Short mmCIF file of C-alpha atoms in Angstrom, two decimals:
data_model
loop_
_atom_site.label_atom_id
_atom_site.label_comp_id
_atom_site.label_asym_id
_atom_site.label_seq_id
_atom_site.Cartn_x
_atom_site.Cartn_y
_atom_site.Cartn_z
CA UNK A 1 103.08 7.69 29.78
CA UNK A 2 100.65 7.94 27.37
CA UNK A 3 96.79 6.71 26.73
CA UNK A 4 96.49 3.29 26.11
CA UNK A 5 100.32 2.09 26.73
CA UNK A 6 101.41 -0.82 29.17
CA UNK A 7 103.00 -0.59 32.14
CA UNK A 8 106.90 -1.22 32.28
CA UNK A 9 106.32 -3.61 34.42
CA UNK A 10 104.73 -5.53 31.98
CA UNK A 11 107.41 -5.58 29.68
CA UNK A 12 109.79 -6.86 31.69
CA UNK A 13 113.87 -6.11 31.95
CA UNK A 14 115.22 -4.02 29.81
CA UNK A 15 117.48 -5.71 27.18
CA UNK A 16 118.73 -2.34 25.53
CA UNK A 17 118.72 0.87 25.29
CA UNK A 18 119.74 3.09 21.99
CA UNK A 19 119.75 7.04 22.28
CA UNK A 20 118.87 9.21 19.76
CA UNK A 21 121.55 12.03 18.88
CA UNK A 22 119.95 15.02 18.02
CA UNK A 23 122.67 17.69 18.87
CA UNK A 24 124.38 15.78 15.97
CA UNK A 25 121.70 17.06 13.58
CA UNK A 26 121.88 20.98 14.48
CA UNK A 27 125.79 20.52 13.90
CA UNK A 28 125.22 18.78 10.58
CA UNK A 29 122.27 21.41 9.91
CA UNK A 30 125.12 24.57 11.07
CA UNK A 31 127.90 22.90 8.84
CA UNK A 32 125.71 22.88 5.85
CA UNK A 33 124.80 26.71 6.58
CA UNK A 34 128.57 27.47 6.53
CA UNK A 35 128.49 25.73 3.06
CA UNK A 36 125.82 27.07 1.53
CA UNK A 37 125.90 30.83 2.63
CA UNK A 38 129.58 31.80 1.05
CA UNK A 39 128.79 29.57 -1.96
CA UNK A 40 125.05 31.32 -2.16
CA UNK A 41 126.75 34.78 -1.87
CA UNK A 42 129.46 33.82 -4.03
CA UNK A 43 127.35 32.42 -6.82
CA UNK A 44 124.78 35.76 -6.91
CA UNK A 45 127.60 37.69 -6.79
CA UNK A 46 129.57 36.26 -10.02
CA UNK A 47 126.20 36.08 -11.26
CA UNK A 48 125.74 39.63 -11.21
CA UNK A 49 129.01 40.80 -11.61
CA UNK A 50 129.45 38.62 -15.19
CA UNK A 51 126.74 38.90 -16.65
CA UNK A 52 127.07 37.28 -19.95
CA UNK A 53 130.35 35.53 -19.06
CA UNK A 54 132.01 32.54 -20.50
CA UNK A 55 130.82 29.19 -20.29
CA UNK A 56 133.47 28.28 -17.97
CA UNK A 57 132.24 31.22 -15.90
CA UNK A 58 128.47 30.68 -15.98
CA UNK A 59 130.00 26.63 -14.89
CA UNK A 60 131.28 27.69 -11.76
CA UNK A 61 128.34 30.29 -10.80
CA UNK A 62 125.95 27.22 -11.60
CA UNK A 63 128.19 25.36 -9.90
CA UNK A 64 128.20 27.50 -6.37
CA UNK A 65 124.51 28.07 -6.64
CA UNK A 66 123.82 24.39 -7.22
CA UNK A 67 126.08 23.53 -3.89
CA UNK A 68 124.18 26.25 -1.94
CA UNK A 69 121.11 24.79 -2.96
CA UNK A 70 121.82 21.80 -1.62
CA UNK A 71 123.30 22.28 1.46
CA UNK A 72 120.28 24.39 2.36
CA UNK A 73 118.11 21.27 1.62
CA UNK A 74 120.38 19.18 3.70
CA UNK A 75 120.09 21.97 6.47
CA UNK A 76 115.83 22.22 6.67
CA UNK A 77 116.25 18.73 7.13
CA UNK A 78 118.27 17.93 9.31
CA UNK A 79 116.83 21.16 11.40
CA UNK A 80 113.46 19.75 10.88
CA UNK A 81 114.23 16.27 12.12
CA UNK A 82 115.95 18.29 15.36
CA UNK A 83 112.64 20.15 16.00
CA UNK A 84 110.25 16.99 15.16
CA UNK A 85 112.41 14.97 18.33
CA UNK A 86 112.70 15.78 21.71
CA UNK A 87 115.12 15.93 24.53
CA UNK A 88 116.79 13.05 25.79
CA UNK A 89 114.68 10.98 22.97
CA UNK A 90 115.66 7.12 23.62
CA UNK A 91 114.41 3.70 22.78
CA UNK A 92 114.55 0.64 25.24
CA UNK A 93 113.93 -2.87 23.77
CA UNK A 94 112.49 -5.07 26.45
CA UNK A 95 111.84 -8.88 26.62
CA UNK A 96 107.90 -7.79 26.32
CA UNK A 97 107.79 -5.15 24.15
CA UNK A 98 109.56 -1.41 23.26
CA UNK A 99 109.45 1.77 25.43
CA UNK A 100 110.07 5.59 23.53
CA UNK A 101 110.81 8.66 26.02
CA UNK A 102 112.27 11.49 26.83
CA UNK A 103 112.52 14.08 29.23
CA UNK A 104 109.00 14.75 28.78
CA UNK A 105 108.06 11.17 30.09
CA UNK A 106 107.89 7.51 28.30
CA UNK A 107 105.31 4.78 27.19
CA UNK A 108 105.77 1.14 26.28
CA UNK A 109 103.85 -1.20 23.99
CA UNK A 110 104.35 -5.05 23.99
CA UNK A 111 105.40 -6.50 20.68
CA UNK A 112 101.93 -7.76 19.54
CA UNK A 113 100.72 -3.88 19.52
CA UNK A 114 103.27 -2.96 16.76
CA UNK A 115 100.84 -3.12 13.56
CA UNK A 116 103.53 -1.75 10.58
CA UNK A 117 107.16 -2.22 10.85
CA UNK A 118 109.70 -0.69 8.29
CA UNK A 119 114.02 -1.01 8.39
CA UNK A 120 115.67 0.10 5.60
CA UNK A 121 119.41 0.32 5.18
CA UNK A 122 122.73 -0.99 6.12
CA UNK A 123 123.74 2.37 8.50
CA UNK A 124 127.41 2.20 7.09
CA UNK A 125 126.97 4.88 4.29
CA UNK A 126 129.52 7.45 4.11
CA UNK A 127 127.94 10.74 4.18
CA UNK A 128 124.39 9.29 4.23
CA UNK A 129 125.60 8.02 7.75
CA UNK A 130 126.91 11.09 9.22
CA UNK A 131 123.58 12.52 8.00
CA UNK A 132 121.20 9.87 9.50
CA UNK A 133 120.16 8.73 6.09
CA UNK A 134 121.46 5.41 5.85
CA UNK A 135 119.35 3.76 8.25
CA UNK A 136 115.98 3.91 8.85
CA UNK A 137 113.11 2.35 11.29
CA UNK A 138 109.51 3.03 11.07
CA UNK A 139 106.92 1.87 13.83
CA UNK A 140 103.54 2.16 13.35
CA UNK A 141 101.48 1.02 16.81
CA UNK A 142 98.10 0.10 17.29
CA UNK A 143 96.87 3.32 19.37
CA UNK A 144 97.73 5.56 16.44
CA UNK A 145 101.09 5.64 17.52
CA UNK A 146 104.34 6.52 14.71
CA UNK A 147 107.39 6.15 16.15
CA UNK A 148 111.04 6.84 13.65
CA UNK A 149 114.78 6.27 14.24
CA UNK A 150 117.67 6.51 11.70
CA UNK A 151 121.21 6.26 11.88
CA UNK A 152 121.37 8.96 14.64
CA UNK A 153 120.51 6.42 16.75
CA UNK A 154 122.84 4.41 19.05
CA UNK A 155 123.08 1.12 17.73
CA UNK A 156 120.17 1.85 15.17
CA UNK A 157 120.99 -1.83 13.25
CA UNK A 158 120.58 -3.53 16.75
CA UNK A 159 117.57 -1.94 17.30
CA UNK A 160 116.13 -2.64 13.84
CA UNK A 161 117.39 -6.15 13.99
CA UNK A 162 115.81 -7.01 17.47
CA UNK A 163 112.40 -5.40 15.57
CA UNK A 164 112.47 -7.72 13.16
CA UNK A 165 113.00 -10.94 15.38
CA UNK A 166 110.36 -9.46 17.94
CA UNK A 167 107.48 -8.38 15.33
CA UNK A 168 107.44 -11.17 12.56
CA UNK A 169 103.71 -10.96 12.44
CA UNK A 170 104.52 -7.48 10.52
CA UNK A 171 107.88 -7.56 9.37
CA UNK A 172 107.05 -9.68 6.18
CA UNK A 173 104.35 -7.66 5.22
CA UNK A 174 105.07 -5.58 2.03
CA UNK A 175 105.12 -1.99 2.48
CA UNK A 176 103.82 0.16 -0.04
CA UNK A 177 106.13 3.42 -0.58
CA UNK A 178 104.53 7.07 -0.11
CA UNK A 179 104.53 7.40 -4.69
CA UNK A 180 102.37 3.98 -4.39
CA UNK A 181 99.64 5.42 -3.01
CA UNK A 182 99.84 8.83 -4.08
CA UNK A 183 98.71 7.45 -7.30
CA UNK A 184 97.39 10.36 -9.73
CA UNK A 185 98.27 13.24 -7.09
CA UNK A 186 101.81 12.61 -8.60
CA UNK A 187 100.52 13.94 -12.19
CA UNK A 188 98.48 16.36 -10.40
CA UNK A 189 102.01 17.88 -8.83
CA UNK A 190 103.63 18.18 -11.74
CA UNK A 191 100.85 19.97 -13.50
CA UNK A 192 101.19 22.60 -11.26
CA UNK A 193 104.71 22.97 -11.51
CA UNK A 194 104.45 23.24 -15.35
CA UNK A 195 101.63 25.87 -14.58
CA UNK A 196 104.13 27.57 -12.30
CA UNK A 197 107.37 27.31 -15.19
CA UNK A 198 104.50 28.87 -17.64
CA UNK A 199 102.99 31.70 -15.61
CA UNK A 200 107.16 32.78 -14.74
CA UNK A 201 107.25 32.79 -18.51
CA UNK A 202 104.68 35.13 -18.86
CA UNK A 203 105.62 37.60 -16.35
CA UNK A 204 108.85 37.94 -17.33
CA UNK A 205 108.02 38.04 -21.17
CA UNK A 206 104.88 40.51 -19.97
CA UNK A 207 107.75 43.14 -18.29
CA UNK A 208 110.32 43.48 -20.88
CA UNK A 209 113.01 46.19 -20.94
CA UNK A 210 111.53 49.77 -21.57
CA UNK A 211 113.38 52.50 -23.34
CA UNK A 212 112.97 56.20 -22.81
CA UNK A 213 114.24 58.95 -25.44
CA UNK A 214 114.78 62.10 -24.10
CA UNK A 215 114.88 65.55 -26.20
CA UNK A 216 118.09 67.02 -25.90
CA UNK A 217 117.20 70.53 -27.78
CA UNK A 218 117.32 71.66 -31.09
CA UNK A 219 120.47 70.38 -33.00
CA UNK A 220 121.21 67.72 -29.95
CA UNK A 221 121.39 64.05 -30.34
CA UNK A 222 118.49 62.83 -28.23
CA UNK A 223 118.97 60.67 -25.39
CA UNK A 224 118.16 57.45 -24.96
CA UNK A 225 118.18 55.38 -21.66
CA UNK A 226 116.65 51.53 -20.60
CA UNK A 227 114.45 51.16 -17.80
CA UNK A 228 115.30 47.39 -17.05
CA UNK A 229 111.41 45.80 -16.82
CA UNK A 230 112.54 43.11 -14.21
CA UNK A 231 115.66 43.43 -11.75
CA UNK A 232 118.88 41.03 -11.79
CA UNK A 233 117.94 40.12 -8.57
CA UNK A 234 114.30 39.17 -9.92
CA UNK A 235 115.58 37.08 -12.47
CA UNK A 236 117.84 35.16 -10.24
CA UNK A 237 114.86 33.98 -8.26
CA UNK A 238 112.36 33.49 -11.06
CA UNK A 239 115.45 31.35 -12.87
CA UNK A 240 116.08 29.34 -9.18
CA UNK A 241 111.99 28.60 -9.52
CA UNK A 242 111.55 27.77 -12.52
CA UNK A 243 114.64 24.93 -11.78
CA UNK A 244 113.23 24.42 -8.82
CA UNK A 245 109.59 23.59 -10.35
CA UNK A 246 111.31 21.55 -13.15
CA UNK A 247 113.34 19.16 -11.19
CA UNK A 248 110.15 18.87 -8.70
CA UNK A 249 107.63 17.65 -11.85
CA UNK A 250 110.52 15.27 -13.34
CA UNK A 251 110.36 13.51 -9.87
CA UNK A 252 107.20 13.49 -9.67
CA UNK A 253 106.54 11.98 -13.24
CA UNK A 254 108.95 9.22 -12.06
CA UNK A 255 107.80 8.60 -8.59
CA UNK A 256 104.41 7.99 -10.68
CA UNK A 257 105.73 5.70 -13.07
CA UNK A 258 107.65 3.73 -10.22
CA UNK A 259 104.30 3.50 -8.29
CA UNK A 260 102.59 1.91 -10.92
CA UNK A 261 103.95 -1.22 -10.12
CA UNK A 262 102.25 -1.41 -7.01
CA UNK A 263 98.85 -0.55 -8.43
#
């Protein structure tokens, strides 16, 4: 149990108790990878092989790479989530307060200890659900604690419900969202990204395509072969980042402008 957190005791019977489903999250995280690595292939690959192709063509490459793209982002995540949780991670509401373990051990905190409280979401949300996205609980305690559950977890809208009855000392407090207080760091980000679109500009305008003539003797037509200044393959991934960097400072010049309103 850890520093600072009350004995179980203390908190009473339990009232509930809502696992958290990570082996769901590496099979989400395995059936984006089967997604996005025969899409990924198959885009580069009609990428390469075309070349200047049709629009139809250049469609369905952008198409394939866009889908590998994001199943990859759907696949850190979800991975990430798995490796940020533990074993056997559960929650137990009590008549006192809430208890978080594992297999590593457990601590408890009575309700008045909980000093931030977030639910968001109605955790019936198509893909969003089989994902964990479409419910969310944040618990912020007074030791320093964080403690998160989405819609992974058994019963998630239970627990978030019983949160809100239990805590209303911090469940009507308005939360300010991460772009709210990032404030100018926002412009700051997409600077840099323009910086980065710009200096992926210059090297590929700085290595262009260099031809070589070659003598071919007297009364020969000479030679003349291209010594191709960047690869395909180095194109493909200074194209991906430049995308990349674009779509990264448009959300950021909008996250901005949405934070403003709580400035």
């Amino acid at each position: 149990m850890t520093e600072g957190a009350d004995t179980f005791g203390d908190l009473g019977p339990m009232a509930s108790r809502h696992a958290v489903d990570h082996r769901k999250r590496w099979v989400n995280a395995g059936c984006a990878l089967l997604i996005a690595i025969p899409s990924g292939w198959l885009g580069v690959w009609g990428w390469s092989a075309t070349g200047e192709g049709s629009v139809g063509s250049n469609k369905a490459i952008g198409l394939l790479l866009g889908l590998a793209l994001g199943a990859i982002a759907v696949a850190a995540t979800q991975i990430a989530r798995a490796l940020r949780g533990e074993r056997g991670e559960y929650f137990e509401v009590r008549r006192g307060g809430l208890v978080h373990g594992s297999q590593r051990g457990a601590a408890g905190w009575s309700w008045n200890r909980v000093t931030s409280l977030h639910v968001d979401g109605d955790a019936v949300n198509g893909l969003a659900t089989r994902l964990g996205n479409g419910y969310r609980v944040e618990i912020d305690l007074d030791d320093g604690t964080r403690l998160r559950a989405d819609g992974l977890t058994e019963r998630a809208g239970d627990l978030g419900r019983v949160l809100l009855t239990q805590c209303p000392h911090v469940a009507l407090k308005p939360r300010i969202p991460w772009y709210g207080r990032a404030g100018s760091w926002l412009l700051a980000g997409a600077a840099a990204c323009a910086a980065a679109i710009a200096a992926m500009i210059f090297y590929i305008t700085d290595h262009p395509d260099k031809e070589h003539r070659i003598p071919a003797g007297e009364g020969m037509t000479m030679v003349q072969s291209t010594e191709p200044g960047i690869s395909e393959a180095g194109y493909f991934f200074l194209t991906m980042g430049m995308l990349v960097c674009a779509i990264t400072a448009i959300t950021l010049v909008i996250a901005y402008v949405r934070g403003r309103a709580y400035r």
